[in-house]
Coordinates of C-alpha atoms in Angstrom, one line a residue:
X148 CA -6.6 -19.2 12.2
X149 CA -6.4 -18.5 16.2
X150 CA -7.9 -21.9 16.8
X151 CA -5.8 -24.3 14.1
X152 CA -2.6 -22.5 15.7
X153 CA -3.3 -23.1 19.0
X154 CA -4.3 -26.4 18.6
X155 CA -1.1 -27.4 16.4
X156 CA 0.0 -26.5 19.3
X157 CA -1.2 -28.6 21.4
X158 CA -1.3 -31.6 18.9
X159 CA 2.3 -31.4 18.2
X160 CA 3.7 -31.0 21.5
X161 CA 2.3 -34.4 22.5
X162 CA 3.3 -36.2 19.1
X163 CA 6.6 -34.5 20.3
X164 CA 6.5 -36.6 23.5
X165 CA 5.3 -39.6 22.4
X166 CA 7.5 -40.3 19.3
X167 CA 9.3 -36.5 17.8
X168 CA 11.8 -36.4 20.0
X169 CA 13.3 -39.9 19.6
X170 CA 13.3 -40.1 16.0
X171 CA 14.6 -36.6 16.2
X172 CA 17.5 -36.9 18.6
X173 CA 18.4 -40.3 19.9
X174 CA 20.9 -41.6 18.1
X175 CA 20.3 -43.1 14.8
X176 CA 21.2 -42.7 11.4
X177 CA 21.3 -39.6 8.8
X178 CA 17.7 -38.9 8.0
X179 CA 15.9 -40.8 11.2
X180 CA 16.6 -41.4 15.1
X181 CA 16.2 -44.1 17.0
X182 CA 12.9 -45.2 19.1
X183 CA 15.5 -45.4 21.9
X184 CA 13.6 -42.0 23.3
X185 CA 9.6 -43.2 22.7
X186 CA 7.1 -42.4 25.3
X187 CA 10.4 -40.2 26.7
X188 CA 11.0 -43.4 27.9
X189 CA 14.6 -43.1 30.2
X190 CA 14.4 -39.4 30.9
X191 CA 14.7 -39.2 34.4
X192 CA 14.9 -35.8 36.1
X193 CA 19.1 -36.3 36.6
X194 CA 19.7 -37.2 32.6
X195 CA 21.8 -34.8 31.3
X196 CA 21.9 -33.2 27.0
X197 CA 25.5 -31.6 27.4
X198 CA 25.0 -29.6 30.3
X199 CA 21.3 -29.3 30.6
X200 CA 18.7 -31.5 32.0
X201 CA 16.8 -33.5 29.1
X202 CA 13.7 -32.8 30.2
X203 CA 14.6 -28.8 29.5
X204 CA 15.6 -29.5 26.4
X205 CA 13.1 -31.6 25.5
X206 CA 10.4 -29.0 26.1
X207 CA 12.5 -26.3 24.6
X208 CA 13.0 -28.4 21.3
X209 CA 8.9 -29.1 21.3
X210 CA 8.3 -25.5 21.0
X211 CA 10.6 -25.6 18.0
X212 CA 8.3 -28.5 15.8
X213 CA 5.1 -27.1 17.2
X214 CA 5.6 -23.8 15.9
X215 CA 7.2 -24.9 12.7
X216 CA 3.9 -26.9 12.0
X217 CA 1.8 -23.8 13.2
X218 CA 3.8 -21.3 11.0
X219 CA 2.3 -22.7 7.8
X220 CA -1.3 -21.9 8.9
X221 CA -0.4 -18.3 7.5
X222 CA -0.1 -19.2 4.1
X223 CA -3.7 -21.4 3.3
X224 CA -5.6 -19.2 5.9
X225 CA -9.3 -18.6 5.3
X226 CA -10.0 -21.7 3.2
X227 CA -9.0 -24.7 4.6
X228 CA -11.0 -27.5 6.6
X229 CA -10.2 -27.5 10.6
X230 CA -9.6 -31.3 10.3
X231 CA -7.7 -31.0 7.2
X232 CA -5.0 -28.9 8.9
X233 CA -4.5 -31.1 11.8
X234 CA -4.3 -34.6 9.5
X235 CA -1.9 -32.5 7.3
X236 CA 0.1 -31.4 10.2
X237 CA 0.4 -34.8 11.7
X238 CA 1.6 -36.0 8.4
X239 CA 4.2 -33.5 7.9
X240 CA 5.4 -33.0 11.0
X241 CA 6.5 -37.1 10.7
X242 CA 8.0 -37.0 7.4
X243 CA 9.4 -33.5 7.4
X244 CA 10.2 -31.7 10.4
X245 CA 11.5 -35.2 12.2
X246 CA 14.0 -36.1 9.5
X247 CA 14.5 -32.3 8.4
X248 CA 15.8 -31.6 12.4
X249 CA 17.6 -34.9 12.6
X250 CA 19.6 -34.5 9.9
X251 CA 20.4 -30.5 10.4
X252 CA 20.9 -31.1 14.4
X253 CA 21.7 -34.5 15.3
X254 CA 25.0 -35.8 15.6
X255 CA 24.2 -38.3 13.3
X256 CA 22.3 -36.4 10.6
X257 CA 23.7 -36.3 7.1
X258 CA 23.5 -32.4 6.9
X259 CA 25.0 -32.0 10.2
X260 CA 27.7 -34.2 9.0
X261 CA 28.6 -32.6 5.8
X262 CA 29.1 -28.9 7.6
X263 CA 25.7 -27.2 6.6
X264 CA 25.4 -24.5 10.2
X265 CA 21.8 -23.6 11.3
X266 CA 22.2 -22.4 14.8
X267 CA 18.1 -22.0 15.6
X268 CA 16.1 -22.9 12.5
X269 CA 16.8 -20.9 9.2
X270 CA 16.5 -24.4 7.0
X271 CA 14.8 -26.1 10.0
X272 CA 11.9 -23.9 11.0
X273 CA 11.8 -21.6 7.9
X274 CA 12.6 -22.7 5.1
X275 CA 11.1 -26.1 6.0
X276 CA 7.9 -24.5 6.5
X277 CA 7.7 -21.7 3.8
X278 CA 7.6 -24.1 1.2
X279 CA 5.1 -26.5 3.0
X280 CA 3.0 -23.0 2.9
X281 CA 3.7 -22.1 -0.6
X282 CA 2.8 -25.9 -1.9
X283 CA -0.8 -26.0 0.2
X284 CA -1.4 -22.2 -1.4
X285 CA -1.2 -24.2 -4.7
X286 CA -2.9 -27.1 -3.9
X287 CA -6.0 -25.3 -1.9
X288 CA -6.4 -22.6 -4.6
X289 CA -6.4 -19.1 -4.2
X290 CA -9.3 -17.5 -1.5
X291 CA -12.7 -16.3 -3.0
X292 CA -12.4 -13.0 -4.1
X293 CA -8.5 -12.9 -4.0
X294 CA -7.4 -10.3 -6.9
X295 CA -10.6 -8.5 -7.3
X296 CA -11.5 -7.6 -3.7
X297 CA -9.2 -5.9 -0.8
X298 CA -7.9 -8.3 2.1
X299 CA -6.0 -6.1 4.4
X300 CA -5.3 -6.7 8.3
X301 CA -8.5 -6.0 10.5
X302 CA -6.0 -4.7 12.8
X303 CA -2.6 -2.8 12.6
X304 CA -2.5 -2.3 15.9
X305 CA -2.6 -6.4 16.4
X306 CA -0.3 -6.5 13.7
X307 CA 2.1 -4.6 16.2
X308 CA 1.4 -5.9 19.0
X309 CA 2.2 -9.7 17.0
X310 CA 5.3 -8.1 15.8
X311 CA 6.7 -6.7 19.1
X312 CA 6.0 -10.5 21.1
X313 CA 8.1 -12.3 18.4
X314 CA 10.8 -9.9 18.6
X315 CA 10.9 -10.6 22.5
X316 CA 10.0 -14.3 21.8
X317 CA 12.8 -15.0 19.4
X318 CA 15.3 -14.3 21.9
X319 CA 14.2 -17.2 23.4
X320 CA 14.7 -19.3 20.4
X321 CA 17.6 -17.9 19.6
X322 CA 20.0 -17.0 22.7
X323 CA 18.5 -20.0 24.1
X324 CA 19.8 -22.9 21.2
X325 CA 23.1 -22.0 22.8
X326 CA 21.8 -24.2 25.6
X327 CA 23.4 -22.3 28.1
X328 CA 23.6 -18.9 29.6
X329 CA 27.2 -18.3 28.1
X330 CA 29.1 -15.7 25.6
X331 CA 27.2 -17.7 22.7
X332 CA 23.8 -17.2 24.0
X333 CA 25.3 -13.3 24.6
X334 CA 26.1 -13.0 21.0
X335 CA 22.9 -14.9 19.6
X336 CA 20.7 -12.2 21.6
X337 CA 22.4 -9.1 20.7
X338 CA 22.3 -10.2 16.9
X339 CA 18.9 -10.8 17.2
X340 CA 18.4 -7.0 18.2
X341 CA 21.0 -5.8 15.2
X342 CA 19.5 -8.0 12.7
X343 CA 16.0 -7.0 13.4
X344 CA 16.5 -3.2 13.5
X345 CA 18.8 -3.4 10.0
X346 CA 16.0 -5.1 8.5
X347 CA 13.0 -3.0 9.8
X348 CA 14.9 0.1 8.1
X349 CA 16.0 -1.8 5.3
X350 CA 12.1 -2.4 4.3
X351 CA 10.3 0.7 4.9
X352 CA 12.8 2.7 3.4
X353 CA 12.9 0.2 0.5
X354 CA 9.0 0.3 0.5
X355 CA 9.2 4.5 1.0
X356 CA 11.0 4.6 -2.4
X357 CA 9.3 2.3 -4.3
X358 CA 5.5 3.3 -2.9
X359 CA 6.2 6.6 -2.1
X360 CA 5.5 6.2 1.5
X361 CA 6.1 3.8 4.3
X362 CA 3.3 1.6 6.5
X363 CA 2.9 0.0 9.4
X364 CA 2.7 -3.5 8.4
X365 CA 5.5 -2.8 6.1
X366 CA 7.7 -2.2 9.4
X367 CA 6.4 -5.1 11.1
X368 CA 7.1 -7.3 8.4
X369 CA 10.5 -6.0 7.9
X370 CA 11.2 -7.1 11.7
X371 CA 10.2 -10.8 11.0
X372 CA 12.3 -10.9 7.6
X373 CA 15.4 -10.2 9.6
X374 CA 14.0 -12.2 13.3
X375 CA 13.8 -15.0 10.3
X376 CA 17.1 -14.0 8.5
X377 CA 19.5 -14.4 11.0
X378 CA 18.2 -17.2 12.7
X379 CA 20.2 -19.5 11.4
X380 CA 23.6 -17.4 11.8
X381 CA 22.8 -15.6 15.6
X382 CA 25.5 -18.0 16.9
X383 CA 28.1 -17.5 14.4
X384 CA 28.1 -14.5 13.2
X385 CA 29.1 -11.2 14.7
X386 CA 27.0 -8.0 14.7
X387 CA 28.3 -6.4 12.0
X388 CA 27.3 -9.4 9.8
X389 CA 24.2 -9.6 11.4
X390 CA 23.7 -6.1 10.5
X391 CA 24.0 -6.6 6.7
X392 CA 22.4 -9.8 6.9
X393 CA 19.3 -8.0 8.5
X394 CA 19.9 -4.5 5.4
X395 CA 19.5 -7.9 3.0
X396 CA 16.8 -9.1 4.2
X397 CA 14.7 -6.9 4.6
X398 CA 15.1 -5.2 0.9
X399 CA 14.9 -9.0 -0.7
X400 CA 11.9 -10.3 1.4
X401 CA 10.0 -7.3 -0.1
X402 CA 10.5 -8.3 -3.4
X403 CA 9.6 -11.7 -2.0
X404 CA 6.3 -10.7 -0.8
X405 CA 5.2 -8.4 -3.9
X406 CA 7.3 -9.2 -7.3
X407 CA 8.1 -12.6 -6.5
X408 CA 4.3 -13.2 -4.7
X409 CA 3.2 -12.2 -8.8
X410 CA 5.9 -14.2 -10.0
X411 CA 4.9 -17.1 -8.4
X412 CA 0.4 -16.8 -8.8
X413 CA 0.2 -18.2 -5.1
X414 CA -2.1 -17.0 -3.1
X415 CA -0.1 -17.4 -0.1
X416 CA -2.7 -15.3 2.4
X417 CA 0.2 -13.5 5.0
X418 CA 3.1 -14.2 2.8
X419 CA 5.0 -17.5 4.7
X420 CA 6.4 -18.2 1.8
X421 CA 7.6 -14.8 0.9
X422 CA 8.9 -13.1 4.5
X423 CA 10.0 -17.0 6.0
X424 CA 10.9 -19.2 2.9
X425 CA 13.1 -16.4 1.3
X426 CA 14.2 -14.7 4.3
X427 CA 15.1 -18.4 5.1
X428 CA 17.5 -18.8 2.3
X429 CA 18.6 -15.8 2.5
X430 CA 20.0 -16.5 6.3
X431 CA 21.1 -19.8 5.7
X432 CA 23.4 -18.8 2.7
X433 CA 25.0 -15.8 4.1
X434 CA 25.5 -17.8 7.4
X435 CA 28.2 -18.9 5.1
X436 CA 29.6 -15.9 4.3
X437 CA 29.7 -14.2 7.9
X438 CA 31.3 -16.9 9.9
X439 CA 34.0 -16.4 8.4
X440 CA 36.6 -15.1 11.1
X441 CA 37.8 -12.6 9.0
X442 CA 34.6 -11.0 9.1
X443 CA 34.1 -10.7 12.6
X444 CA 32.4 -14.8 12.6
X445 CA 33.2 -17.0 15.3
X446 CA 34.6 -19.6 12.7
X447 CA 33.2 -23.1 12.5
X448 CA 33.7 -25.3 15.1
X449 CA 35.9 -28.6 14.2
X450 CA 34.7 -31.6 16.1
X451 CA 37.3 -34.0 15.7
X452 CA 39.9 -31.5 16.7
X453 CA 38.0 -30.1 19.3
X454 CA 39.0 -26.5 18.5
X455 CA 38.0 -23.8 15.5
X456 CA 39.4 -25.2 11.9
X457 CA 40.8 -23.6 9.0
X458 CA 37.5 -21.6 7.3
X459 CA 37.3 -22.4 4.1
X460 CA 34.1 -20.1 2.5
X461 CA 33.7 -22.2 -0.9
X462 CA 33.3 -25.1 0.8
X463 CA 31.1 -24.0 3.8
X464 CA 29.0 -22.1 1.0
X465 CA 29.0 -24.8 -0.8
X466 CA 27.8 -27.0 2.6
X467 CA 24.9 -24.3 3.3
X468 CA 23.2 -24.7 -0.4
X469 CA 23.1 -28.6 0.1
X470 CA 21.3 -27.4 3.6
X471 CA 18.9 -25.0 1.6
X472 CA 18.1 -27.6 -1.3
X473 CA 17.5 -30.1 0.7
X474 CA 15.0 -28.5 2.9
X475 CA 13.6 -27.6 -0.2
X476 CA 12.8 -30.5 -1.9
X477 CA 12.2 -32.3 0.9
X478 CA 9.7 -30.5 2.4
X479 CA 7.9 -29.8 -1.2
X480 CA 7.5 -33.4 -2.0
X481 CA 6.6 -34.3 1.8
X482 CA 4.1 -31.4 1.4
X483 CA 2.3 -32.5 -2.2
X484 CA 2.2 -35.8 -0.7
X485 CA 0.4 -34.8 2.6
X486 CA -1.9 -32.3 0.9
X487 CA -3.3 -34.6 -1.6
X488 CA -3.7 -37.3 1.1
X489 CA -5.6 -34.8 3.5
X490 CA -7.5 -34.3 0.2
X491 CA -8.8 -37.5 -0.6
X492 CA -9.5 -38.8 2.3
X493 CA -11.2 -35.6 4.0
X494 CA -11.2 -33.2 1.7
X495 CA -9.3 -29.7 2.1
X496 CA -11.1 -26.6 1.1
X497 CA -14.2 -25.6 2.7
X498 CA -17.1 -24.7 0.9
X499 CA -17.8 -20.6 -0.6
X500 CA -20.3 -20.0 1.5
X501 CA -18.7 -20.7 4.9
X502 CA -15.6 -19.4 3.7
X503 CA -17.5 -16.1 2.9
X504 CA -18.5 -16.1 6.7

């Protein structure tokens, strides 16, 4: 798992240079870029993206696709061929992260059109991604043993030490898609924090009553539902909202990794589905609901006028669900797609034995 993260890593962030970025953000239409940007070609170090140098946000937005590919490692863990993730990851990195971005975060994309907010990821990064995870679950079949033998973490303490860097780590995601060190990026940090600690609490005590005591990975988990839950909102809501955004979270991605996990027969090894996918949705649909001024929201931004419109919450709701369906279905047909050609061509699971080992 270690070794297919790093090196999605590594793989993306070049395929990120050579041809991500352009079809991502130059220009374009509403599902693709432009090759305008290939090779990076016309970055120079003076080429501004607002009021950053490119070449910063470049490298900032490469961290974005790589770890979006990397995240759905979690859920097929233990049984996939090393080669089979990195063909799969190529694929679907082309033909759903690309237009997925474009059209959430480009000018020109269709969803960025139509209204749908996702200030660091929520549809993006998460959703995107869970269901990628929750398809190759299906398609590679659930781990040897899985339902008759115990698979619990080798480490807790790990587990906590994981936990703790992507608490610090997603401020950088987060207070830094403000592209700026401004009352934005102020307000996207401090949410995080909220967020985070409402949905940590919200889980183990969730967990406490239903199990009759609280764990450790419980708590950890808990932190990512809401790190993962108010990603999309950081930048629009206020703390309040990313409060109850975090109390939600944290309580529904619980049921997502135990009564929906059964509902569902996946075995999707560390949950990506359950703590990213839902937590995901969750975000990006309550994003909706706390922008609204009246509930402490910055508002949504009107870019014709130049100034905050009139909120309407039916129709941004409304604009959030497209964002959430289609970053459904795209990336579940993309994903069936890319695992079945991974399969035929070289093959996906591993054999028993060296998955044993």
């Amino acid at each position: 798992v270690l070794v297919q993260v790093f090196t999605i890593f590594a793989l993306i962030t070049t395929l990120w240079a050579i041809y991500g970025y352009s079809l991502t953000f130059a220009g374009g239409g509403p599902i693709f870029g432009s090759f305008e940007r290939l090779f990076l070609r016309g970055i120079t170090p003076d080429t501004l993206s607002g009021s950053i140098p490119e070449y910063v946000f470049v490298a900032f937005q490469s961290t974005f696709a790589a770890i979006t590919c990397a995240l759905i490692v979690g859920s097929y863990a233990e049984r996939i061929k090393f080669a089979g993730v990195l063909l799969f990851s190529v694929i679907w990195f082309t033909f759903s992260y690309v237009p997925i971005a474009h059209m959430v975060w480009a000018a020109d994309g269709w969803l960025f059109k139509d209204g749908a907010l996702d200030f660091a990821g929520g549809t993006v990064v998460h959703i995107n991604a869970g269901v990628a995870g929750l398809v190759g679950a299906y398609v590679l079949g659930k781990r040897t043993g899985y339902g008759r033998e115990s698979f619990t973490p080798h480490s807790l303490t790990l587990t906590m030490v994981g936990a703790s860097l992507l608490w610090v780590g997603w401020f950088g995601f987060n207070a830094g898609s403000a592209l700026g060190a401004n009352g934005v990026a102020g307000l996207a940090f401090i949410n995080t924090i909220f967020a985070t600690g409402a949905a940590t609490l919200s889980w183990t005590l969730a967990e406490w009553l239903l199990k009759g005591r609280p764990s450790m990975l419980g708590s950890a988990s808990g932190a990512v539902a809401g790190l993962v839950a108010i990603t999309p909102a950081c930048g629009f809501v206020g703390p309040m909202g990313a409060i109850v955004i975090g109390l939600v979270a944290g309580a529904v991605c619980l049921w997502g990794v135990n009564g929906l996990k059964k509902l569902l027969g996946a075995d999707d090894a560390l949950d990506v589905f359950g703590v990213h996918g839902v937590g995901g949705i969750v975000g990006a649909i309550l994003t909706g609901v706390f922008v609204s001024p009246d509930l402490g929201g910055t508002g949504v931004y009107d870019y014709v006028a130049n100034k905050v419109g009139e909120f309407n919450m039916g129709a941004q709701m409304v604009s959030q669900l497209w964002g959430v369906g289609t970053a459904i279905v795209w990336s579940g047909v993309v994903s069936v797609v890319a695992f079945k050609i991974v399969d035929l061509t070289i093959g996906l699971r591993v054999p028993e034995e060296e998955e044993r080992e």
